[in-house]
PDB file of C-alpha atoms in Angstrom:
ATOM      1  CA  MET A   1     -29.490  16.323  55.807  1.00 81.00           C
ATOM      2  CA  LYS A   2     -30.585  19.940  54.242  1.00 86.00           C
ATOM      3  CA  THR A   3     -33.201  19.566  51.843  1.00 91.00           C
ATOM      4  CA  SER A   4     -34.367  22.726  49.606  1.00 94.00           C
ATOM      5  CA  ALA A   5     -36.465  23.209  46.517  1.00 96.00           C
ATOM      6  CA  THR A   6     -37.916  26.079  44.347  1.00 97.00           C
ATOM      7  CA  VAL A   7     -41.180  26.052  42.123  1.00 97.00           C
ATOM      8  CA  GLY A   8     -41.946  28.914  39.484  1.00 97.00           C
ATOM      9  CA  LEU A   9     -44.626  28.940  37.356  1.00 97.00           C
ATOM     10  CA  VAL A  10     -43.793  31.793  34.002  1.00 96.00           C
ATOM     11  CA  GLY A  11     -45.901  33.281  31.963  1.00 95.00           C
ATOM     12  CA  PRO A  12     -47.153  32.950  28.761  1.00 92.00           C
ATOM     13  CA  ASP A  13     -44.968  35.628  27.319  1.00 91.00           C
ATOM     14  CA  GLU A  14     -42.505  34.939  29.423  1.00 91.00           C
ATOM     15  CA  HIS A  15     -42.588  38.638  30.964  1.00 93.00           C
ATOM     16  CA  TRP A  16     -43.381  37.901  34.938  1.00 96.00           C
ATOM     17  CA  GLN A  17     -42.383  34.895  36.637  1.00 97.00           C
ATOM     18  CA  VAL A  18     -43.427  33.369  40.443  1.00 98.00           C
ATOM     19  CA  GLU A  19     -40.640  31.335  42.612  1.00 98.00           C
ATOM     20  CA  VAL A  20     -41.798  29.836  46.094  1.00 98.00           C
ATOM     21  CA  ILE A  21     -38.438  29.113  47.861  1.00 97.00           C
ATOM     22  CA  GLY A  22     -37.827  26.561  50.098  1.00 96.00           C
ATOM     23  CA  ASP A  23     -33.641  26.461  52.053  1.00 94.00           C
ATOM     24  CA  ASN A  24     -33.707  23.714  54.947  1.00 92.00           C
ATOM     25  CA  LEU A  25     -37.081  22.880  54.460  1.00 93.00           C
ATOM     26  CA  THR A  26     -36.446  19.631  57.098  1.00 92.00           C
ATOM     27  CA  ASP A  27     -35.216  21.898  59.784  1.00 91.00           C
ATOM     28  CA  GLU A  28     -32.274  20.190  60.320  1.00 89.00           C
ATOM     29  CA  ILE A  29     -29.868  22.088  62.763  1.00 84.00           C
ATOM     30  CA  THR A  30     -26.304  22.499  61.180  1.00 80.00           C
ATOM     31  CA  PHE A  31     -23.107  24.092  62.469  1.00 76.00           C
ATOM     32  CA  GLY A  32     -21.917  27.337  59.857  1.00 73.00           C
ATOM     33  CA  GLY A  33     -18.346  27.083  60.634  1.00 77.00           C
ATOM     34  CA  CYS A  34     -16.798  26.094  64.577  1.00 78.00           C
ATOM     35  CA  ALA A  35     -13.670  27.831  65.489  1.00 76.00           C
ATOM     36  CA  PRO A  36     -10.772  27.153  68.599  1.00 73.00           C
ATOM     37  CA  THR A  37     -10.909  30.399  70.471  1.00 69.00           C
ATOM     38  CA  THR A  38     -10.120  31.285  74.588  1.00 61.00           C
ATOM     39  CA  TYR A  39     -13.033  33.126  75.608  1.00 56.00           C
ATOM     40  CA  ALA A  40     -10.825  35.246  77.791  1.00 53.00           C
ATOM     41  CA  ASP A  41     -10.739  38.749  77.992  1.00 47.00           C
ATOM     42  CA  SER A  42     -13.639  38.627  75.180  1.00 51.00           C
ATOM     43  CA  ILE A  43     -16.557  41.025  75.350  1.00 49.00           C
ATOM     44  CA  PHE A  44     -20.192  39.615  73.706  1.00 52.00           C
ATOM     45  CA  PHE A  45     -22.915  42.080  74.565  1.00 52.00           C
ATOM     46  CA  GLY A  46     -21.477  44.489  76.852  1.00 50.00           C
ATOM     47  CA  GLN A  47     -20.595  41.218  79.293  1.00 48.00           C
ATOM     48  CA  ARG A  48     -17.030  40.256  79.850  1.00 47.00           C
ATOM     49  CA  LEU A  49     -16.964  36.276  79.325  1.00 48.00           C
ATOM     50  CA  ALA A  50     -15.210  34.325  81.967  1.00 48.00           C
ATOM     51  CA  GLY A  51     -12.546  31.732  80.056  1.00 47.00           C
ATOM     52  CA  THR A  52      -9.711  29.707  80.781  1.00 47.00           C
ATOM     53  CA  GLY A  53      -7.812  32.242  78.313  1.00 48.00           C
ATOM     54  CA  THR A  54      -5.770  29.098  76.820  1.00 49.00           C
ATOM     55  CA  VAL A  55      -7.675  27.784  73.061  1.00 47.00           C
ATOM     56  CA  THR A  56      -7.004  23.885  74.838  1.00 50.00           C
ATOM     57  CA  GLY A  57      -7.608  24.559  78.961  1.00 51.00           C
ATOM     58  CA  GLY A  58     -11.303  25.458  79.383  1.00 49.00           C
ATOM     59  CA  ARG A  59     -13.310  23.320  81.784  1.00 52.00           C
ATOM     60  CA  GLY A  60     -12.655  20.031  82.290  1.00 53.00           C
ATOM     61  CA  GLY A  61      -9.177  19.804  79.781  1.00 55.00           C
ATOM     62  CA  GLN A  62     -10.769  20.613  76.842  1.00 56.00           C
ATOM     63  CA  ALA A  63     -10.538  23.041  74.289  1.00 60.00           C
ATOM     64  CA  GLU A  64     -13.016  26.011  74.302  1.00 68.00           C
ATOM     65  CA  THR A  65     -14.731  25.977  70.602  1.00 73.00           C
ATOM     66  CA  ALA A  66     -17.282  28.536  68.797  1.00 75.00           C
ATOM     67  CA  CYS A  67     -20.297  27.187  67.054  1.00 78.00           C
ATOM     68  CA  PHE A  68     -22.732  29.050  64.723  1.00 80.00           C
ATOM     69  CA  VAL A  69     -25.764  27.763  63.822  1.00 82.00           C
ATOM     70  CA  GLU A  70     -26.793  27.683  60.228  1.00 82.00           C
ATOM     71  CA  ARG A  71     -30.364  29.920  59.770  1.00 84.00           C
ATOM     72  CA  GLY A  72     -33.047  26.580  60.055  1.00 88.00           C
ATOM     73  CA  ARG A  73     -36.405  27.063  58.151  1.00 93.00           C
ATOM     74  CA  SER A  74     -36.707  29.725  55.203  1.00 94.00           C
ATOM     75  CA  LEU A  75     -39.281  30.223  52.502  1.00 96.00           C
ATOM     76  CA  TRP A  76     -38.862  32.731  50.267  1.00 96.00           C
ATOM     77  CA  LEU A  77     -41.890  34.561  46.921  1.00 98.00           C
ATOM     78  CA  ARG A  78     -39.512  35.661  44.419  1.00 97.00           C
ATOM     79  CA  LEU A  79     -41.920  37.576  41.803  1.00 97.00           C
ATOM     80  CA  THR A  80     -39.848  38.909  38.630  1.00 96.00           C
ATOM     81  CA  TYR A  81     -41.458  41.575  36.254  1.00 95.00           C
ATOM     82  CA  ASN A  82     -39.502  42.026  32.745  1.00 91.00           C
ATOM     83  CA  TYR A  83     -39.823  44.754  30.595  1.00 88.00           C
TER      84      TYR A  83
END
């Protein structure tokens, strides 16, 4: 389970604001998206990847799937000033 939080402080005249923003504070590894793919005739970082050429016939007869991992823990500091 991913946890996110924001904590902020606003000046007395409401002209400035400081916020600390945290995303995925527990640093969970989650998949952003997965899709069936063939990898046959694919180019990845300038190299050809070996693939079976079918979505359902990967190594051991399993489907080949590409998954992208979402960003791990991240923290930001946001400073806002209103004229």
